[in-house]
């Protein structure tokens, strides 16, 4: 979960999502989440079908944002749900014990509840103000440390993380960085992912 790539076609400038995901994986992305808030249901399903074999061939886990039905339809590796999405416990019940369920958390209470409900990992943030998700509740450095200390499952940071900001989170307990624009907003997704991988290995290894 070192370099967790979250898709957003609005950053691609006309490039195909499949090609950019392939480049990101080639560069060192270790986890991929399909998150396309502006896609129609049919379009979202089509994108999921297109990306799954790319990730599977590379041995990279592929999860679907907030859509258990799509995850089941394409046999994705799992889902990621937010606090206002389907409850973790329900997602786990529908997907079964073998699939991945990730949960967004901003507080220790949310983190502990998610762990108890069967979450495999947490996405914690936003750590730094970000244009991608301006409505996200900010999590302080101290808050991040407290969440990491409180749970036994992996914590991935999200929100404003890029090659120049990752190092400041050394020692927090988080195990990787979830990014959107730092990969998909870059002119060269492979090069951007490689730089992120290098920084994450230095910071979290």
PDB file of C-alpha atoms in Angstrom:
ATOM      1  CA  UNK A   1       0.000   0.000   0.000  1.00  0.00           C
ATOM      2  CA  UNK A   2       3.068   2.177  -0.292  1.00  0.00           C
ATOM      3  CA  UNK A   3       1.879   4.172  -3.322  1.00  0.00           C
ATOM      4  CA  UNK A   4      -1.922   4.118  -3.452  1.00  0.00           C
ATOM      5  CA  UNK A   5      -3.183   5.607  -6.732  1.00  0.00           C
ATOM      6  CA  UNK A   6      -6.740   6.978  -6.799  1.00  0.00           C
ATOM      7  CA  UNK A   7      -8.125   7.708 -10.244  1.00  0.00           C
ATOM      8  CA  UNK A   8      -9.657  10.983 -11.406  1.00  0.00           C
ATOM      9  CA  UNK A   9     -10.032  11.495 -15.159  1.00  0.00           C
ATOM     10  CA  UNK A  10     -10.429  15.251 -14.751  1.00  0.00           C
ATOM     11  CA  UNK A  11      -6.620  15.440 -14.419  1.00  0.00           C
ATOM     12  CA  UNK A  12      -5.783  13.441 -17.537  1.00  0.00           C
ATOM     13  CA  UNK A  13      -6.041  16.119 -20.222  1.00  0.00           C
ATOM     14  CA  UNK A  14      -7.562  13.764 -22.764  1.00  0.00           C
ATOM     15  CA  UNK A  15      -5.334  10.782 -22.020  1.00  0.00           C
ATOM     16  CA  UNK A  16      -7.042   7.440 -21.453  1.00  0.00           C
ATOM     17  CA  UNK A  17      -7.459   6.276 -17.883  1.00  0.00           C
ATOM     18  CA  UNK A  18      -6.300   2.766 -18.770  1.00  0.00           C
ATOM     19  CA  UNK A  19      -3.015   4.001 -20.222  1.00  0.00           C
ATOM     20  CA  UNK A  20      -2.365   6.270 -17.248  1.00  0.00           C
ATOM     21  CA  UNK A  21      -3.104   3.503 -14.733  1.00  0.00           C
ATOM     22  CA  UNK A  22      -0.758   1.207 -16.630  1.00  0.00           C
ATOM     23  CA  UNK A  23       1.948   3.878 -16.519  1.00  0.00           C
ATOM     24  CA  UNK A  24       1.381   4.465 -12.803  1.00  0.00           C
ATOM     25  CA  UNK A  25       1.811   0.763 -12.077  1.00  0.00           C
ATOM     26  CA  UNK A  26       4.894   0.576 -14.280  1.00  0.00           C
ATOM     27  CA  UNK A  27       6.322   3.468 -12.284  1.00  0.00           C
ATOM     28  CA  UNK A  28       5.732   1.844  -8.922  1.00  0.00           C
ATOM     29  CA  UNK A  29       2.098   2.283  -7.794  1.00  0.00           C
ATOM     30  CA  UNK A  30       1.268  -0.596  -5.451  1.00  0.00           C
ATOM     31  CA  UNK A  31      -2.516  -0.195  -5.082  1.00  0.00           C
ATOM     32  CA  UNK A  32      -5.246   1.268  -7.329  1.00  0.00           C
ATOM     33  CA  UNK A  33      -8.693   2.630  -6.477  1.00  0.00           C
ATOM     34  CA  UNK A  34     -11.256   3.501  -9.146  1.00  0.00           C
ATOM     35  CA  UNK A  35     -12.909   6.719  -7.987  1.00  0.00           C
ATOM     36  CA  UNK A  36     -14.774   8.583 -10.728  1.00  0.00           C
ATOM     37  CA  UNK A  37     -17.482  10.713  -9.132  1.00  0.00           C
ATOM     38  CA  UNK A  38     -18.642  12.171 -12.458  1.00  0.00           C
ATOM     39  CA  UNK A  39     -18.982   8.896 -14.351  1.00  0.00           C
ATOM     40  CA  UNK A  40     -22.423   7.487 -15.164  1.00  0.00           C
ATOM     41  CA  UNK A  41     -23.183   4.032 -13.698  1.00  0.00           C
ATOM     42  CA  UNK A  42     -22.601   2.340 -17.062  1.00  0.00           C
ATOM     43  CA  UNK A  43     -19.410   4.303 -17.640  1.00  0.00           C
ATOM     44  CA  UNK A  44     -18.120   3.472 -14.163  1.00  0.00           C
ATOM     45  CA  UNK A  45     -18.748  -0.235 -14.703  1.00  0.00           C
ATOM     46  CA  UNK A  46     -16.996  -0.099 -18.076  1.00  0.00           C
ATOM     47  CA  UNK A  47     -13.969   1.605 -16.541  1.00  0.00           C
ATOM     48  CA  UNK A  48     -13.862  -0.996 -13.771  1.00  0.00           C
ATOM     49  CA  UNK A  49     -13.924  -3.808 -16.330  1.00  0.00           C
ATOM     50  CA  UNK A  50     -11.116  -2.133 -18.273  1.00  0.00           C
ATOM     51  CA  UNK A  51      -8.829  -1.518 -15.301  1.00  0.00           C
ATOM     52  CA  UNK A  52      -9.231  -4.818 -13.491  1.00  0.00           C
ATOM     53  CA  UNK A  53      -7.103  -6.935 -15.883  1.00  0.00           C
ATOM     54  CA  UNK A  54      -4.392  -4.256 -16.000  1.00  0.00           C
ATOM     55  CA  UNK A  55      -4.058  -4.382 -12.222  1.00  0.00           C
ATOM     56  CA  UNK A  56      -4.465  -8.161 -12.017  1.00  0.00           C
ATOM     57  CA  UNK A  57      -1.717  -8.773 -14.562  1.00  0.00           C
ATOM     58  CA  UNK A  58       0.647  -6.608 -12.503  1.00  0.00           C
ATOM     59  CA  UNK A  59      -0.390  -8.187  -9.205  1.00  0.00           C
ATOM     60  CA  UNK A  60      -1.634  -4.838  -7.912  1.00  0.00           C
ATOM     61  CA  UNK A  61      -4.792  -4.821  -5.743  1.00  0.00           C
ATOM     62  CA  UNK A  62      -7.729  -3.041  -7.417  1.00  0.00           C
ATOM     63  CA  UNK A  63     -10.583  -1.650  -5.313  1.00  0.00           C
ATOM     64  CA  UNK A  64     -13.751   0.221  -6.186  1.00  0.00           C
ATOM     65  CA  UNK A  65     -14.770   3.421  -4.450  1.00  0.00           C
ATOM     66  CA  UNK A  66     -18.147   3.210  -2.714  1.00  0.00           C
ATOM     67  CA  UNK A  67     -19.819   0.714  -5.083  1.00  0.00           C
ATOM     68  CA  UNK A  68     -20.097  -2.824  -3.808  1.00  0.00           C
ATOM     69  CA  UNK A  69     -22.345  -3.811  -6.726  1.00  0.00           C
ATOM     70  CA  UNK A  70     -19.637  -2.946  -9.254  1.00  0.00           C
ATOM     71  CA  UNK A  71     -16.978  -4.638  -7.135  1.00  0.00           C
ATOM     72  CA  UNK A  72     -19.057  -7.811  -7.113  1.00  0.00           C
ATOM     73  CA  UNK A  73     -19.917  -7.556 -10.816  1.00  0.00           C
ATOM     74  CA  UNK A  74     -16.284  -7.482 -11.937  1.00  0.00           C
ATOM     75  CA  UNK A  75     -14.858  -9.501  -9.027  1.00  0.00           C
ATOM     76  CA  UNK A  76     -12.644  -6.615  -7.923  1.00  0.00           C
ATOM     77  CA  UNK A  77     -10.269  -7.112  -5.030  1.00  0.00           C
ATOM     78  CA  UNK A  78     -12.485  -4.999  -2.790  1.00  0.00           C
ATOM     79  CA  UNK A  79     -14.012  -1.604  -2.040  1.00  0.00           C
ATOM     80  CA  UNK A  80     -13.222   1.606  -0.246  1.00  0.00           C
ATOM     81  CA  UNK A  81     -16.045   3.320   1.649  1.00  0.00           C
ATOM     82  CA  UNK A  82     -16.276   6.732   3.290  1.00  0.00           C
ATOM     83  CA  UNK A  83     -18.095   7.722   6.452  1.00  0.00           C
ATOM     84  CA  UNK A  84     -21.187   8.724   4.463  1.00  0.00           C
ATOM     85  CA  UNK A  85     -21.082   5.672   2.163  1.00  0.00           C
ATOM     86  CA  UNK A  86     -22.184   2.090   2.816  1.00  0.00           C
ATOM     87  CA  UNK A  87     -21.245   0.955   6.313  1.00  0.00           C
ATOM     88  CA  UNK A  88     -18.082  -1.110   6.519  1.00  0.00           C
ATOM     89  CA  UNK A  89     -19.898  -3.955   8.256  1.00  0.00           C
ATOM     90  CA  UNK A  90     -22.448  -4.152   5.421  1.00  0.00           C
ATOM     91  CA  UNK A  91     -19.748  -4.008   2.744  1.00  0.00           C
ATOM     92  CA  UNK A  92     -17.856  -6.820   4.490  1.00  0.00           C
ATOM     93  CA  UNK A  93     -21.015  -8.940   4.706  1.00  0.00           C
ATOM     94  CA  UNK A  94     -21.720  -8.514   0.984  1.00  0.00           C
ATOM     95  CA  UNK A  95     -18.166  -9.054  -0.210  1.00  0.00           C
ATOM     96  CA  UNK A  96     -17.153 -11.842   2.152  1.00  0.00           C
ATOM     97  CA  UNK A  97     -14.037 -12.328   4.256  1.00  0.00           C
ATOM     98  CA  UNK A  98     -11.525 -12.678   1.427  1.00  0.00           C
ATOM     99  CA  UNK A  99     -12.052  -9.258  -0.177  1.00  0.00           C
ATOM    100  CA  UNK A 100     -10.444  -5.955   0.820  1.00  0.00           C
ATOM    101  CA  UNK A 101     -12.537  -3.330   2.609  1.00  0.00           C
ATOM    102  CA  UNK A 102     -10.939   0.064   3.199  1.00  0.00           C
ATOM    103  CA  UNK A 103     -12.574   2.856   5.178  1.00  0.00           C
ATOM    104  CA  UNK A 104     -11.992   6.611   5.340  1.00  0.00           C
ATOM    105  CA  UNK A 105     -11.507   7.925   8.870  1.00  0.00           C
ATOM    106  CA  UNK A 106     -10.837  11.323  10.415  1.00  0.00           C
ATOM    107  CA  UNK A 107     -10.960  10.490  14.119  1.00  0.00           C
ATOM    108  CA  UNK A 108      -9.767   7.789  16.496  1.00  0.00           C
ATOM    109  CA  UNK A 109     -13.406   6.834  17.183  1.00  0.00           C
ATOM    110  CA  UNK A 110     -14.094   6.351  13.462  1.00  0.00           C
ATOM    111  CA  UNK A 111     -10.879   4.389  13.065  1.00  0.00           C
ATOM    112  CA  UNK A 112     -11.653   2.024  15.940  1.00  0.00           C
ATOM    113  CA  UNK A 113     -15.227   1.531  14.715  1.00  0.00           C
ATOM    114  CA  UNK A 114     -13.980   0.672  11.226  1.00  0.00           C
ATOM    115  CA  UNK A 115     -11.445  -1.795  12.580  1.00  0.00           C
ATOM    116  CA  UNK A 116     -14.129  -3.463  14.700  1.00  0.00           C
ATOM    117  CA  UNK A 117     -16.446  -3.664  11.675  1.00  0.00           C
ATOM    118  CA  UNK A 118     -13.844  -5.570   9.682  1.00  0.00           C
ATOM    119  CA  UNK A 119     -11.876  -2.937   7.772  1.00  0.00           C
ATOM    120  CA  UNK A 120      -8.563  -4.097   6.319  1.00  0.00           C
ATOM    121  CA  UNK A 121      -7.028  -0.640   6.184  1.00  0.00           C
ATOM    122  CA  UNK A 122      -7.836   3.030   6.774  1.00  0.00           C
ATOM    123  CA  UNK A 123      -7.496   6.066   4.540  1.00  0.00           C
ATOM    124  CA  UNK A 124      -6.880   9.042   6.825  1.00  0.00           C
ATOM    125  CA  UNK A 125      -7.054  12.708   5.804  1.00  0.00           C
ATOM    126  CA  UNK A 126      -7.169  15.206   4.401  1.00  0.00           C
ATOM    127  CA  UNK A 127      -3.709  15.812   5.824  1.00  0.00           C
ATOM    128  CA  UNK A 128      -2.961  18.886   3.726  1.00  0.00           C
ATOM    129  CA  UNK A 129      -5.583  21.128   2.056  1.00  0.00           C
ATOM    130  CA  UNK A 130      -6.328  19.795  -1.427  1.00  0.00           C
ATOM    131  CA  UNK A 131      -8.338  20.919  -4.427  1.00  0.00           C
ATOM    132  CA  UNK A 132      -9.346  17.324  -5.150  1.00  0.00           C
ATOM    133  CA  UNK A 133     -11.502  17.055  -2.029  1.00  0.00           C
ATOM    134  CA  UNK A 134     -11.982  20.514  -0.505  1.00  0.00           C
ATOM    135  CA  UNK A 135     -14.891  19.351   1.671  1.00  0.00           C
ATOM    136  CA  UNK A 136     -12.750  16.779   3.499  1.00  0.00           C
ATOM    137  CA  UNK A 137     -12.185  17.296   7.199  1.00  0.00           C
ATOM    138  CA  UNK A 138      -8.539  18.040   7.899  1.00  0.00           C
ATOM    139  CA  UNK A 139      -6.663  15.678  10.183  1.00  0.00           C
ATOM    140  CA  UNK A 140      -3.809  17.202  12.149  1.00  0.00           C
ATOM    141  CA  UNK A 141      -0.384  15.605  12.424  1.00  0.00           C
ATOM    142  CA  UNK A 142      -1.198  14.727  16.037  1.00  0.00           C
ATOM    143  CA  UNK A 143      -4.566  13.315  15.003  1.00  0.00           C
ATOM    144  CA  UNK A 144      -2.908  11.102  12.408  1.00  0.00           C
ATOM    145  CA  UNK A 145      -0.414   9.805  14.955  1.00  0.00           C
ATOM    146  CA  UNK A 146      -3.225   9.069  17.412  1.00  0.00           C
ATOM    147  CA  UNK A 147      -5.187   7.106  14.808  1.00  0.00           C
ATOM    148  CA  UNK A 148      -2.129   5.079  13.776  1.00  0.00           C
ATOM    149  CA  UNK A 149      -1.402   4.273  17.405  1.00  0.00           C
ATOM    150  CA  UNK A 150      -5.009   3.287  18.156  1.00  0.00           C
ATOM    151  CA  UNK A 151      -5.463   0.656  15.443  1.00  0.00           C
ATOM    152  CA  UNK A 152      -3.723  -2.537  14.366  1.00  0.00           C
ATOM    153  CA  UNK A 153      -4.599  -2.245  10.668  1.00  0.00           C
ATOM    154  CA  UNK A 154      -2.565  -0.286   8.103  1.00  0.00           C
ATOM    155  CA  UNK A 155      -3.151   3.456   7.762  1.00  0.00           C
ATOM    156  CA  UNK A 156      -2.665   5.250   4.450  1.00  0.00           C
ATOM    157  CA  UNK A 157      -2.549   9.053   4.453  1.00  0.00           C
ATOM    158  CA  UNK A 158      -4.435  11.092   1.885  1.00  0.00           C
ATOM    159  CA  UNK A 159      -4.885  14.736   0.972  1.00  0.00           C
ATOM    160  CA  UNK A 160      -2.217  16.977  -0.472  1.00  0.00           C
ATOM    161  CA  UNK A 161       0.451  14.296  -0.521  1.00  0.00           C
ATOM    162  CA  UNK A 162       3.091  14.449  -3.232  1.00  0.00           C
ATOM    163  CA  UNK A 163       6.813  13.860  -3.659  1.00  0.00           C
ATOM    164  CA  UNK A 164       7.664  17.050  -1.785  1.00  0.00           C
ATOM    165  CA  UNK A 165       5.221  16.666   1.148  1.00  0.00           C
ATOM    166  CA  UNK A 166       5.432  12.950   2.002  1.00  0.00           C
ATOM    167  CA  UNK A 167       8.621  13.183   4.087  1.00  0.00           C
ATOM    168  CA  UNK A 168       6.970  15.340   6.750  1.00  0.00           C
ATOM    169  CA  UNK A 169       4.867  12.332   7.790  1.00  0.00           C
ATOM    170  CA  UNK A 170       7.816  10.125   8.699  1.00  0.00           C
ATOM    171  CA  UNK A 171       7.312   8.522  12.088  1.00  0.00           C
ATOM    172  CA  UNK A 172       3.533   8.959  12.200  1.00  0.00           C
ATOM    173  CA  UNK A 173       2.843   5.252  11.806  1.00  0.00           C
ATOM    174  CA  UNK A 174       1.200   5.481   8.407  1.00  0.00           C
ATOM    175  CA  UNK A 175       2.421   2.950   5.850  1.00  0.00           C
ATOM    176  CA  UNK A 176       1.839   4.712   2.554  1.00  0.00           C
ATOM    177  CA  UNK A 177       0.468   7.672   0.635  1.00  0.00           C
ATOM    178  CA  UNK A 178      -2.787   7.805  -1.308  1.00  0.00           C
ATOM    179  CA  UNK A 179      -2.589  10.297  -4.170  1.00  0.00           C
ATOM    180  CA  UNK A 180      -4.718  11.570  -7.035  1.00  0.00           C
ATOM    181  CA  UNK A 181      -3.212  14.574  -8.817  1.00  0.00           C
ATOM    182  CA  UNK A 182       0.371  13.721  -7.824  1.00  0.00           C
ATOM    183  CA  UNK A 183       0.152  10.874 -10.345  1.00  0.00           C
ATOM    184  CA  UNK A 184      -2.777  11.540 -12.663  1.00  0.00           C
ATOM    185  CA  UNK A 185      -2.180  15.282 -12.882  1.00  0.00           C
ATOM    186  CA  UNK A 186       1.452  14.759 -13.880  1.00  0.00           C
ATOM    187  CA  UNK A 187       2.471  14.925 -17.552  1.00  0.00           C
ATOM    188  CA  UNK A 188       4.272  11.591 -17.140  1.00  0.00           C
ATOM    189  CA  UNK A 189       2.377   9.235 -14.811  1.00  0.00           C
ATOM    190  CA  UNK A 190       5.127   6.623 -14.806  1.00  0.00           C
ATOM    191  CA  UNK A 191       7.815   9.129 -13.837  1.00  0.00           C
ATOM    192  CA  UNK A 192       5.577  10.673 -11.162  1.00  0.00           C
ATOM    193  CA  UNK A 193       4.757   7.276  -9.657  1.00  0.00           C
ATOM    194  CA  UNK A 194       8.442   6.332  -9.629  1.00  0.00           C
ATOM    195  CA  UNK A 195       9.348   9.490  -7.726  1.00  0.00           C
ATOM    196  CA  UNK A 196       6.525   8.891  -5.256  1.00  0.00           C
ATOM    197  CA  UNK A 197       7.656   5.307  -4.763  1.00  0.00           C
ATOM    198  CA  UNK A 198      11.187   6.491  -4.002  1.00  0.00           C
ATOM    199  CA  UNK A 199       9.943   9.069  -1.484  1.00  0.00           C
ATOM    200  CA  UNK A 200       7.551   6.614   0.168  1.00  0.00           C
ATOM    201  CA  UNK A 201      10.264   3.986   0.525  1.00  0.00           C
ATOM    202  CA  UNK A 202      12.506   6.565   2.188  1.00  0.00           C
ATOM    203  CA  UNK A 203       9.734   7.762   4.494  1.00  0.00           C
ATOM    204  CA  UNK A 204       7.758   4.666   5.434  1.00  0.00           C
ATOM    205  CA  UNK A 205      10.092   1.699   4.914  1.00  0.00           C
TER     206      UNK A 205
END
